[in-house]
Short mmCIF file of C-alpha atoms and ligand atoms in Angstrom, two decimals:
data_model
loop_
_atom_site.label_atom_id
_atom_site.label_comp_id
_atom_site.label_asym_id
_atom_site.label_seq_id
_atom_site.Cartn_x
_atom_site.Cartn_y
_atom_site.Cartn_z
CA MET A 16 24.30 -31.70 5.49
CA ALA A 17 27.92 -32.93 5.16
CA GLY A 18 28.56 -34.25 1.72
CA GLU A 19 25.06 -33.23 0.63
CA ALA A 20 24.34 -30.73 -2.15
CA THR A 21 23.21 -27.40 -0.96
CA ILE A 22 22.04 -24.24 -2.30
CA THR A 23 22.14 -20.76 -0.49
CA LEU A 24 18.86 -18.78 -0.04
CA GLU A 25 19.45 -15.05 0.77
CA VAL A 26 16.31 -14.20 2.68
CA PHE A 27 14.78 -10.78 3.46
CA ARG A 28 14.34 -10.41 7.16
CA TYR A 29 12.41 -7.54 8.72
CA ARG A 30 10.97 -7.78 12.27
CA PRO A 31 9.44 -4.48 13.38
CA ASP A 32 9.25 -5.52 17.09
CA ASP A 33 13.01 -6.15 17.28
CA ASP A 34 15.47 -3.67 15.70
CA GLY A 35 13.16 -2.53 12.84
CA GLU A 36 16.03 -2.71 10.30
CA ALA A 37 15.54 -4.92 7.14
CA THR A 38 18.49 -7.21 6.63
CA ILE A 39 19.33 -10.11 4.17
CA GLN A 40 20.05 -13.40 6.07
CA ASP A 41 21.85 -16.23 4.19
CA TYR A 42 20.81 -19.97 4.80
CA ARG A 43 22.33 -23.16 3.28
CA VAL A 44 19.53 -25.58 2.50
CA PRO A 45 19.59 -29.13 1.13
CA TYR A 46 19.26 -29.08 -2.70
CA HIS A 47 16.98 -31.35 -4.28
CA GLU A 48 15.97 -31.31 -7.93
CA HIS A 49 12.35 -31.61 -7.22
CA TRP A 50 12.03 -28.95 -4.56
CA VAL A 51 10.44 -25.56 -5.19
CA VAL A 52 11.50 -22.56 -3.42
CA LEU A 53 8.76 -22.89 -0.86
CA ASP A 54 10.17 -26.30 0.09
CA ALA A 55 13.52 -24.54 0.85
CA LEU A 56 11.80 -21.85 2.95
CA ASN A 57 9.66 -24.53 4.91
CA TRP A 58 13.08 -26.49 5.49
CA ILE A 59 14.54 -23.25 7.07
CA LYS A 60 11.40 -22.72 9.09
CA ASP A 61 11.57 -26.45 10.42
CA HIS A 62 15.29 -26.96 10.69
CA ALA A 63 17.21 -23.58 10.71
CA ASP A 64 15.18 -20.60 11.91
CA GLY A 65 11.60 -20.92 13.30
CA THR A 66 11.22 -17.16 13.50
CA LEU A 67 11.09 -16.73 9.53
CA SER A 68 7.60 -15.62 8.56
CA PHE A 69 5.94 -16.16 5.16
CA ARG A 70 2.60 -17.07 3.81
CA TRP A 71 1.49 -20.24 1.95
CA SER A 72 -1.25 -22.86 2.05
CA CYS A 73 -2.01 -25.09 -0.91
CA ARG A 74 1.58 -25.65 -2.33
CA MET A 75 0.00 -26.30 -5.85
CA GLY A 76 -0.65 -22.79 -7.44
CA VAL A 77 -4.30 -22.48 -6.28
CA CYS A 78 -4.55 -20.29 -3.14
CA GLY A 79 -2.43 -17.54 -4.31
CA SER A 80 -0.82 -16.90 -0.87
CA CYS A 81 2.87 -17.68 -1.57
CA GLY A 82 3.81 -14.94 -3.89
CA MET A 83 7.30 -13.37 -3.27
CA MET A 84 10.09 -11.80 -5.26
CA VAL A 85 12.42 -14.61 -6.55
CA ASN A 86 15.77 -13.04 -7.73
CA GLY A 87 13.77 -9.85 -8.47
CA GLU A 88 10.92 -11.49 -10.34
CA ALA A 89 7.35 -11.81 -8.86
CA LYS A 90 6.64 -15.65 -8.55
CA LEU A 91 4.46 -18.21 -6.59
CA THR A 92 7.33 -19.78 -4.65
CA CYS A 93 5.40 -23.12 -4.70
CA ALA A 94 5.86 -23.05 -8.62
CA VAL A 95 9.51 -22.23 -8.98
CA PHE A 96 12.22 -24.99 -8.79
CA LEU A 97 15.52 -24.63 -7.13
CA LYS A 98 17.06 -26.42 -10.20
CA ASP A 99 16.25 -23.49 -12.30
CA TYR A 100 18.78 -21.35 -10.25
CA TYR A 101 21.29 -24.01 -8.84
CA PRO A 102 24.10 -23.75 -8.10
CA SER A 103 23.84 -19.88 -7.74
CA ALA A 104 22.11 -18.42 -4.69
CA ILE A 105 18.53 -17.42 -4.67
CA ARG A 106 17.36 -14.25 -3.22
CA VAL A 107 13.90 -14.27 -1.70
CA GLU A 108 12.16 -10.89 -0.81
CA PRO A 109 8.59 -9.81 -0.19
CA LEU A 110 6.50 -8.69 -3.12
CA ILE A 111 7.49 -5.03 -4.11
CA ASN A 112 4.69 -2.37 -4.18
CA PHE A 113 3.30 -3.41 -0.84
CA PRO A 114 4.07 -2.46 2.71
CA VAL A 115 5.94 -5.24 4.58
CA GLU A 116 4.48 -6.46 7.82
CA ARG A 117 7.33 -9.01 8.83
CA ASP A 118 9.85 -10.87 6.77
CA LEU A 119 8.35 -12.05 3.66
CA VAL A 120 4.70 -11.23 4.71
CA ILE A 121 3.20 -8.02 3.03
CA SER A 122 0.00 -6.15 4.12
CA MET A 123 -2.90 -7.03 1.82
CA ASP A 124 -5.30 -4.43 3.14
CA ASP A 125 -4.90 -1.89 0.36
CA PHE A 126 -5.30 -4.79 -2.29
CA LEU A 127 -8.46 -6.22 -0.54
CA ALA A 128 -9.92 -2.65 -0.35
CA LYS A 129 -9.36 -2.32 -4.31
CA LEU A 130 -11.02 -5.66 -5.04
CA GLN A 131 -14.05 -4.55 -2.94
CA ALA A 132 -14.27 -1.19 -4.61
CA VAL A 133 -15.24 -2.59 -7.94
CA LYS A 134 -18.23 -4.43 -6.44
CA PRO A 135 -17.08 -8.00 -7.41
CA TRP A 136 -20.49 -9.54 -7.34
CA LEU A 137 -23.66 -9.97 -9.43
CA ILE A 138 -25.72 -6.71 -9.36
CA ARG A 139 -29.37 -6.90 -10.61
CA ASP A 140 -31.89 -4.20 -11.17
CA ASP A 141 -34.84 -6.51 -10.58
CA GLU A 142 -35.78 -8.44 -7.51
CA GLU A 143 -34.79 -12.03 -7.80
CA PRO A 144 -37.85 -14.40 -7.17
CA PRO A 145 -37.14 -17.31 -4.80
CA GLY A 146 -35.46 -20.10 -6.56
CA ALA A 147 -34.59 -18.00 -9.75
CA GLU A 148 -32.01 -19.19 -12.14
CA TYR A 149 -30.19 -17.05 -14.65
CA LEU A 150 -28.92 -19.59 -17.24
CA GLN A 151 -26.05 -18.89 -19.51
CA THR A 152 -25.06 -20.41 -22.82
CA PRO A 153 -21.43 -21.75 -23.11
CA SER A 154 -20.55 -18.71 -25.19
CA GLN A 155 -21.85 -16.36 -22.61
CA LEU A 156 -19.62 -18.14 -20.15
CA ALA A 157 -16.63 -17.87 -22.36
CA GLN A 158 -16.93 -13.99 -22.59
CA TYR A 159 -15.78 -13.67 -18.92
CA GLN A 160 -14.37 -17.23 -17.90
CA GLN A 161 -10.71 -16.13 -18.53
CA PHE A 162 -11.05 -13.34 -16.08
CA SER A 163 -12.54 -15.41 -13.34
CA MET A 164 -9.38 -17.57 -13.01
CA CYS A 165 -7.64 -15.06 -10.79
CA ILE A 166 -6.22 -16.48 -7.47
CA ASN A 167 -5.50 -13.05 -6.02
CA CYS A 168 -1.82 -13.72 -5.80
CA MET A 169 -0.91 -9.91 -6.45
CA LEU A 170 1.96 -10.81 -8.53
CA CYS A 171 0.52 -8.42 -11.17
CA TYR A 172 0.66 -5.46 -8.60
CA ALA A 173 4.39 -6.38 -7.78
CA ALA A 174 5.13 -6.26 -11.59
CA CYS A 175 3.15 -3.15 -12.49
CA PRO A 176 5.13 -0.06 -12.92
CA GLU A 177 2.35 2.26 -12.46
CA ILE A 178 1.64 1.35 -8.74
CA ASP A 179 4.81 2.97 -7.56
CA GLY A 180 3.83 6.28 -9.09
CA ILE A 181 0.16 6.08 -8.47
CA PRO A 182 -0.32 4.33 -5.17
CA ASP A 183 -4.21 4.58 -5.61
CA PHE A 184 -4.14 2.99 -8.83
CA LEU A 185 -6.79 0.39 -8.85
CA GLY A 186 -4.50 -2.10 -10.36
CA PRO A 187 -4.59 -4.96 -12.89
CA ALA A 188 -6.22 -7.63 -10.73
CA ALA A 189 -9.24 -5.39 -9.45
CA ILE A 190 -9.81 -4.06 -12.95
CA ALA A 191 -9.70 -7.56 -14.37
CA LEU A 192 -12.30 -8.56 -11.65
CA ALA A 193 -14.57 -5.66 -12.48
CA HIS A 194 -14.33 -6.52 -16.33
CA ARG A 195 -15.30 -10.17 -15.36
CA TYR A 196 -18.48 -9.06 -13.92
CA ASN A 197 -19.23 -6.46 -16.56
CA LEU A 198 -18.97 -9.20 -19.12
CA ASP A 199 -21.31 -11.58 -17.28
CA SER A 200 -24.61 -11.79 -18.91
CA ARG A 201 -26.42 -12.07 -15.66
CA ASP A 202 -25.05 -8.77 -14.34
CA GLN A 203 -26.51 -5.49 -14.56
CA GLY A 204 -24.03 -3.43 -12.58
CA GLN A 205 -21.81 -1.88 -15.28
CA SER A 206 -22.79 1.66 -14.59
CA GLU A 207 -22.13 1.35 -10.93
CA ARG A 208 -18.65 -0.04 -11.56
CA GLN A 209 -18.08 2.65 -14.01
CA GLU A 210 -17.93 5.36 -11.34
CA VAL A 211 -14.74 3.40 -10.05
CA LEU A 212 -13.33 2.21 -13.38
CA GLY A 213 -13.52 5.30 -15.35
CA GLY A 214 -10.96 7.48 -13.62
CA GLU A 215 -7.29 8.38 -13.97
CA GLU A 216 -6.54 6.13 -11.00
CA ALA A 217 -8.27 3.13 -12.78
CA VAL A 218 -8.28 2.04 -16.56
CA TRP A 219 -6.87 5.46 -17.73
CA GLY A 220 -3.83 5.11 -15.42
CA CYS A 221 -2.50 2.02 -17.16
CA THR A 222 0.00 2.82 -19.87
CA PHE A 223 -0.14 -0.78 -21.23
CA VAL A 224 3.35 -2.05 -20.36
CA GLY A 225 1.98 -5.55 -20.10
CA GLU A 226 4.08 -6.80 -17.20
CA CYS A 227 0.96 -7.82 -15.25
CA THR A 228 0.03 -10.33 -18.00
CA ALA A 229 3.35 -11.59 -18.31
CA VAL A 230 3.75 -12.62 -14.64
CA CYS A 231 0.14 -13.90 -14.11
CA PRO A 232 0.43 -17.56 -13.21
CA LYS A 233 -3.26 -18.08 -14.32
CA ASN A 234 -3.16 -16.48 -17.85
CA VAL A 235 -5.93 -14.10 -16.69
CA ASP A 236 -4.54 -11.31 -19.04
CA PRO A 237 -5.22 -8.39 -16.90
CA ALA A 238 -3.50 -6.00 -19.45
CA GLY A 239 -6.02 -7.28 -22.04
CA ALA A 240 -8.91 -6.73 -19.60
CA ILE A 241 -7.81 -3.26 -18.97
CA GLN A 242 -7.71 -2.33 -22.69
CA GLN A 243 -11.25 -3.79 -23.15
CA ALA A 244 -12.24 -1.96 -20.20
CA LYS A 245 -10.99 1.33 -21.77
CA VAL A 246 -13.00 0.68 -24.89
CA ALA A 247 -16.22 0.06 -22.67
CA SER A 248 -15.49 3.15 -20.65
CA THR A 249 -15.17 5.27 -23.82
CA LYS A 250 -18.49 4.00 -25.23
CA ASP A 251 -20.08 4.63 -21.84
CA TRP A 252 -18.78 8.33 -22.02
CA TYR A 253 -20.12 8.67 -25.48
CA ARG A 254 -23.50 7.29 -24.59
CA HIS A 255 -23.57 9.58 -21.61
CA VAL A 256 -22.93 12.61 -23.84
CA LEU A 257 -25.05 11.81 -26.73
CA LEU A 258 -27.92 10.35 -24.64
CA PRO A 259 -27.76 12.24 -21.37
CA TRP A 260 -31.26 11.23 -20.37
CA GLY A 261 -30.79 7.56 -21.02
CA LYS A 262 -29.53 4.99 -18.64
CA ARG A 263 -25.74 4.77 -18.36
S1 LIG B 310 -4.58 -11.33 -12.34
FE1 LIG B 310 -2.97 -13.11 -12.33
S2 LIG B 310 -1.34 -12.18 -11.35
FE2 LIG B 310 -2.98 -10.79 -10.84
S3 LIG B 310 -3.71 -11.35 -8.83
FE3 LIG B 310 -4.98 -12.49 -10.50
S4 LIG B 310 -4.00 -14.53 -10.78
FE4 LIG B 310 -2.43 -13.12 -9.72
S1 LIG B 311 0.93 -22.13 -1.71
FE1 LIG B 311 -1.00 -21.84 -2.69
S2 LIG B 311 -0.35 -20.82 -4.52
FE2 LIG B 311 1.57 -21.41 -3.69
#
């Protein structure tokens, strides 16, 4: 790299099978204006240290697997350029609010369980006849389309100040996903999801800081989904109190 422009990456290292101590390791990496942080990590992996572990797949902001803390902010590393930090060093750490498995790899188990808890599929009361289609108008699609753009990157969980204090908080993406199905004209499962959504560890655990929406790379607006879900939850409660014999 003699004579070549370089930039320093300060990378979080944690190898539980070795010493078990987390450290920060510095790497000097070639600087190219068109490189993103993920390119620099891949250069390290290929040329400097093959033991470095991190997740990525699509390199185009679609798979949601490359989320990390970049200088303390939750980012998709395939979407942040070295030139935005050069010539300063860039610190790369695993997403906060998740257990670290190794280096920059976090455990997704709790996040996936929360997604599953909201029943993210179409629920119907009736038996679907073979070949049945449930058509939607463009305006019915528009009701939930924004909330279906989530790529499960988990940046909103790293940005959320509630997760640290309420580890069981359902969290932004899971609530936005539940709201997406509740708004779908083909779905009849709102009352089933309400049992999960209506508690202190779900919509009412959110204090509307809004950081989840600020970091979301897909403009999903999970904070907006949570506020709308609060309104729906309140209406559901009143319906239940005023019409206790009726269907929730
Ligand atoms: S809501 Fe946005 S930030 Fe959260 S997981 Fe989905 S895409 Fe990522
Ligand atoms: S590698 Fe797929 S979103 Fe970054």
